Tab-separated table of C-alpha atoms in Angstrom:
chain	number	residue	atom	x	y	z
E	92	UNK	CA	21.582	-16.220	10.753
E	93	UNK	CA	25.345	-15.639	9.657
E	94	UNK	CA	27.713	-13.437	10.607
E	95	UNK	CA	28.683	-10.774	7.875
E	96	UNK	CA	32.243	-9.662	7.899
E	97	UNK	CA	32.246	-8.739	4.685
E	98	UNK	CA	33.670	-4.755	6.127
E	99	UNK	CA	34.302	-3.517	9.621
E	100	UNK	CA	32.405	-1.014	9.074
E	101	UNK	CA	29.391	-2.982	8.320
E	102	UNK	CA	29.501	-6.111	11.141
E	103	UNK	CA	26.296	-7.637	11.336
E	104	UNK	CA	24.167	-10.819	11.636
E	105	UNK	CA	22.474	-11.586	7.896
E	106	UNK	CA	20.682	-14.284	5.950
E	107	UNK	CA	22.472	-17.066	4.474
E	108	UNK	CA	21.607	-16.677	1.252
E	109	UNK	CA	23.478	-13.020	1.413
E	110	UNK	CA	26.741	-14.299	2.893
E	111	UNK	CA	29.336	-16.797	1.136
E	112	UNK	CA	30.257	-19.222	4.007
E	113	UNK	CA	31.431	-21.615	2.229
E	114	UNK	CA	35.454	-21.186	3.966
E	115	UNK	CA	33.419	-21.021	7.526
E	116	UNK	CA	31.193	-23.673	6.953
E	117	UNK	CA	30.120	-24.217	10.918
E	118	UNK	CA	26.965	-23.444	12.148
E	119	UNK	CA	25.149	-22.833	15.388
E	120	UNK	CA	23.640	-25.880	17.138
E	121	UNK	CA	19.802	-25.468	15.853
E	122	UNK	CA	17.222	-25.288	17.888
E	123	UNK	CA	13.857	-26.154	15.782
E	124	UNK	CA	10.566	-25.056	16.693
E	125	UNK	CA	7.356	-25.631	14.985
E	126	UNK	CA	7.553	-24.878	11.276
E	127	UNK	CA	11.038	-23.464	11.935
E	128	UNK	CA	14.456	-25.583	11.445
E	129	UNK	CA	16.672	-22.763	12.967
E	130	UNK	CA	15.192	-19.923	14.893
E	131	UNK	CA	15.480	-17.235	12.602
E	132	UNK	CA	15.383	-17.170	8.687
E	133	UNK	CA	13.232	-18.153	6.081
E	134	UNK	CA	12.499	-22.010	5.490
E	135	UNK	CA	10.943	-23.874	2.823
E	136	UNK	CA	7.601	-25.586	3.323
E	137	UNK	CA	7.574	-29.116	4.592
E	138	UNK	CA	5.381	-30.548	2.171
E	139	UNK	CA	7.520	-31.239	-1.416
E	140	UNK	CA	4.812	-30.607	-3.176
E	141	UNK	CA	3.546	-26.922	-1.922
E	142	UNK	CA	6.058	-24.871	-3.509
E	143	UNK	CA	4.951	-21.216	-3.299
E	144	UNK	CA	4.375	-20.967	0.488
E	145	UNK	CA	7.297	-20.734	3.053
E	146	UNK	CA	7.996	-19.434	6.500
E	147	UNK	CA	9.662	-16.696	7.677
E	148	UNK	CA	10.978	-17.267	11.645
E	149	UNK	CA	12.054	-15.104	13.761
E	150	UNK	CA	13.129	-16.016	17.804
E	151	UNK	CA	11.099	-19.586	16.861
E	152	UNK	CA	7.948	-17.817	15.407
E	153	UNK	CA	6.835	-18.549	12.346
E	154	UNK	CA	4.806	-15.946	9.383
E	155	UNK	CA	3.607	-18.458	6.572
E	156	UNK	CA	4.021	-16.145	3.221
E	157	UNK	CA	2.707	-16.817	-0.083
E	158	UNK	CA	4.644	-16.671	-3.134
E	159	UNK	CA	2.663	-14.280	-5.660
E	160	UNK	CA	0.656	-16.403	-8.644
E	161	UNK	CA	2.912	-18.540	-10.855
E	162	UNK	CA	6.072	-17.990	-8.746
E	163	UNK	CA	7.560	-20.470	-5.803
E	164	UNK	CA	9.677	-20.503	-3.360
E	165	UNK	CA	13.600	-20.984	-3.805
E	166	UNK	CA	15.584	-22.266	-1.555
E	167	UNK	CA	19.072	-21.499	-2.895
E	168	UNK	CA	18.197	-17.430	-2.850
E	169	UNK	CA	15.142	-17.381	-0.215
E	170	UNK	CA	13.278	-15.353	-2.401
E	171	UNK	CA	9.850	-16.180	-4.970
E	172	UNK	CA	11.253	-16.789	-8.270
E	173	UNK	CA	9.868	-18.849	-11.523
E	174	UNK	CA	10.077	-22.245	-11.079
E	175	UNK	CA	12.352	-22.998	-13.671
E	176	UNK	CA	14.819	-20.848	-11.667
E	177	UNK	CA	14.222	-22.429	-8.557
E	178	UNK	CA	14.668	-26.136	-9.694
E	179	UNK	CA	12.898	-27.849	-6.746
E	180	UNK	CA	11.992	-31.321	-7.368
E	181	UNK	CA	8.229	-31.896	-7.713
E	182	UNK	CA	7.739	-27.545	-8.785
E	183	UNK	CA	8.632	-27.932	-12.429
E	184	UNK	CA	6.961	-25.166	-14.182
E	185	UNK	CA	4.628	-27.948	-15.902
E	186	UNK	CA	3.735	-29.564	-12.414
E	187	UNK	CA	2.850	-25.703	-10.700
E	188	UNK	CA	1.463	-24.296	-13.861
E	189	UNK	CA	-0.634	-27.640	-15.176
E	190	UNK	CA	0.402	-25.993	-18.927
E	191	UNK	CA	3.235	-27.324	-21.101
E	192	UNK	CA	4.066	-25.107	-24.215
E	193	UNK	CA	3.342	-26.838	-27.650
E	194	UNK	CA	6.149	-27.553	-30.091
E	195	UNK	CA	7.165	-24.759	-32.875
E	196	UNK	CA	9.899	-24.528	-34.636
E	197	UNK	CA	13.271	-23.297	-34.069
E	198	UNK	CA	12.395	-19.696	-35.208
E	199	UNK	CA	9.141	-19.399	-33.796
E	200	UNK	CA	10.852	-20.531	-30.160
E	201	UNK	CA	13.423	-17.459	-30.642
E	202	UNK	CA	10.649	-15.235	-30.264
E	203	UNK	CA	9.165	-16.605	-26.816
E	204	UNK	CA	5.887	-17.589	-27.746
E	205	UNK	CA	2.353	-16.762	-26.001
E	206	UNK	CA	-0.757	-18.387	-25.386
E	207	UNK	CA	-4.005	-17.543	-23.904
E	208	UNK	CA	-4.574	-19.032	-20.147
E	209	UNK	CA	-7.670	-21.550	-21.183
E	210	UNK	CA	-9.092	-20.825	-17.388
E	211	UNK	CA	-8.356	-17.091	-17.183
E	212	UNK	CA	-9.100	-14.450	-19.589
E	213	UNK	CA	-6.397	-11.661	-17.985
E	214	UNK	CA	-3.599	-13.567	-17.731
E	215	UNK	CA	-1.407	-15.824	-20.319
E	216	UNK	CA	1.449	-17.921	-20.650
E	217	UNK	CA	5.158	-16.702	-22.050
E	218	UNK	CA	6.840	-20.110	-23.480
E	219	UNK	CA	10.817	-19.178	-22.700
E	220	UNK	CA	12.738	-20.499	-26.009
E	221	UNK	CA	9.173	-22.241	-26.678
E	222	UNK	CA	9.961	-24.825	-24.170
E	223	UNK	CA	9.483	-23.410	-20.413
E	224	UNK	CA	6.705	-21.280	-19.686
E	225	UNK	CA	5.736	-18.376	-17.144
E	226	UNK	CA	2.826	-17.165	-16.438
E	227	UNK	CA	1.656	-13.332	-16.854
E	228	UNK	CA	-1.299	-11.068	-17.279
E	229	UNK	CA	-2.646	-8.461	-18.147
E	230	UNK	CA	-3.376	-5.082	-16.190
E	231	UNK	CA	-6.712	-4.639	-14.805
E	232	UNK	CA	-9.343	-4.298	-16.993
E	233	UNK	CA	-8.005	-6.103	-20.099
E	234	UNK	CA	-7.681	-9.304	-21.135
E	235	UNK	CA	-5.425	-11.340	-23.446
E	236	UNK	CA	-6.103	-11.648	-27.153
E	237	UNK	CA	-5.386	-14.677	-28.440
E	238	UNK	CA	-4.753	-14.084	-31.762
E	239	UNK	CA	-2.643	-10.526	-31.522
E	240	UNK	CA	-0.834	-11.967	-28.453
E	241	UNK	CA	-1.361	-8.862	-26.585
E	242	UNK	CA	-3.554	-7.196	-23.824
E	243	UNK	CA	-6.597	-5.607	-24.831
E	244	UNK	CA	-10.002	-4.462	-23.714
E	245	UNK	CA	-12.520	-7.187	-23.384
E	246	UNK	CA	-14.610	-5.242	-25.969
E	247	UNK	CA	-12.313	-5.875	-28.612
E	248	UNK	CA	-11.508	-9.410	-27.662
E	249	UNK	CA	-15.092	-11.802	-28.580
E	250	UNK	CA	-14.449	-14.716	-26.158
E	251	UNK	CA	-13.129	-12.507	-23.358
E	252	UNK	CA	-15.832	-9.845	-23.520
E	253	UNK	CA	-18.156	-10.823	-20.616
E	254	UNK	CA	-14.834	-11.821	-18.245
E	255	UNK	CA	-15.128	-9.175	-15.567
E	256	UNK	CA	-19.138	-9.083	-15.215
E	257	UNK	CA	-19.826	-8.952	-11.929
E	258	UNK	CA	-16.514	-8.349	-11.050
E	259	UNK	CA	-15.949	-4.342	-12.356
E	260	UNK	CA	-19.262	-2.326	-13.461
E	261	UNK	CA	-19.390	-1.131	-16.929
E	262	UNK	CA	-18.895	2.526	-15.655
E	263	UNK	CA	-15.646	1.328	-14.348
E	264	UNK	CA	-14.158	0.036	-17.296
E	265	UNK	CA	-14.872	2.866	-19.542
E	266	UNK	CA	-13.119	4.779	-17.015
E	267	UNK	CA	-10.254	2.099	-17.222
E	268	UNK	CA	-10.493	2.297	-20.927
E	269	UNK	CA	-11.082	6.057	-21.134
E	270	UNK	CA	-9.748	7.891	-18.343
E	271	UNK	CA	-10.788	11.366	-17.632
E	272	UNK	CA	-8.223	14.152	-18.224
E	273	UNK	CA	-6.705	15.416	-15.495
E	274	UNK	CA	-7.488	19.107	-14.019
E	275	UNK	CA	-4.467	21.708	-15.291
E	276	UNK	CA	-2.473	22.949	-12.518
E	277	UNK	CA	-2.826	26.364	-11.293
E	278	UNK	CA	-1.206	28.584	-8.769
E	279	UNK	CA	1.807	27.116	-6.770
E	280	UNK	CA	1.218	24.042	-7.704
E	281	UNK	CA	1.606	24.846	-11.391
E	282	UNK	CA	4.418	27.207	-10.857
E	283	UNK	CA	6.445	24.067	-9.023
E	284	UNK	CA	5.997	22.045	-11.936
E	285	UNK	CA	7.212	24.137	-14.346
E	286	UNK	CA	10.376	24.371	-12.550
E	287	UNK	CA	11.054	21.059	-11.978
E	288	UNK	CA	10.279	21.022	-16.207
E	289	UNK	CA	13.514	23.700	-16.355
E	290	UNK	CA	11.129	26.793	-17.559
E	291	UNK	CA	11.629	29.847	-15.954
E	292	UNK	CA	8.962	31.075	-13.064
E	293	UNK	CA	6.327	33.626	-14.107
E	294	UNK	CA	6.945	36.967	-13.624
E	295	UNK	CA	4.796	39.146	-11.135
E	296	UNK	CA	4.539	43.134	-10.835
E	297	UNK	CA	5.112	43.913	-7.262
E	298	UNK	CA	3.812	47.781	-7.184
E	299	UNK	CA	6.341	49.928	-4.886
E	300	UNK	CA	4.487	51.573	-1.884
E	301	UNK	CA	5.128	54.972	-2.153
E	302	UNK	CA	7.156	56.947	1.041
């Protein structure tokens, strides 16, 4: 941890990846621990080539965290990013993806190309300028169509249509597909909406009690 004077008002201990240090360049003797170089922070993992798991210490302890699908861990910001952003030597977005985006031309590149995962029917792959590519999917339920480029539902798309058999029942996706209307509002609860909508509340008759 570094020491954040960035305003009197706000004096605290942060991470370094918050903080420019680089006019107070000193550091605390560490004192490593297992899986942790300094005591508190997060650290990479030691092996080069796992790239989307890292530690986060605290007082020595370490929490191994998993970087979500297609993402690793960066050093430089301490946070999952792609791994053309992160630019760590052996997590090239070929070498963590094991996909390299084919060759188009200049115009087709502008328009970030995408292609079907060959192992995975929901997600696909974005080629960034046609050259790096990212990995993304679709929501649950659909699946990527390779020839309109975009999600559908696995009825639609032939080579996809048995993907999530066994996985989500058939009642389940037409629910996905077709979801049920929800209930109208009544009472207070309706009343509420419509004035967070702007329209004005519903008149009542309140009968005076006669004296």
């Amino acid at each position: 941890m570094v020491f954040n004077d960035f305003s009197p008002l706000h004096e605290k201990c942060d991470l370094p990846f918050n903080i420019d240090c680089s006019q107070r360049p000193e550091r605390q003797q560490p004192k490593p621990t297992l899986h942790c170089p300094r005591l508190n922070g997060y650290f990479a993992h030691e092996e080069d080539n796992v790239c989307d798991k890292f530690y986060f210490c605290v007082d020595g302890k370490f929490n191994m965290i998993q970087c979500p699908n297609g993402l690793v861990y960066n050093e430089k910001t301490g946070i999952c990013t792609w791994p053309d952003e992160a630019k760590k030597k052996g997590c090239s977005s070929q070498e963590v993806l094991k996909f390299s985006c084919p060759t188009v031309s200049m115009s087709e590149a502008q328009q970030h190309p995408r292609y079907a995962d060959p192992e995975d029917c929901q997600f696909f792959y974005v080629c960034i300028n046609g050259e790096t590519p990212r990995r993304n999917g679709c929501k649950r339920g659909q699946v990527f169509d390779d020839v309109t480029k975009n999600c559908d539902w696995p009825r639609k798309v032939p080579e996809c249509q048995d993907w999530y058999k066994g996985i989500i029942s058939d009642e389940e996706l037409a629910l996905l597909e077709n979801p049920k209307p929800k209930p109208p509002r009544t009472g207070a609860a309706a009343e509420a909406a419509n004035r967070r909508r702007g329209g004005k509340p519903s008149h009542r008759v309140v009968e005076e009690e006669e004296e």
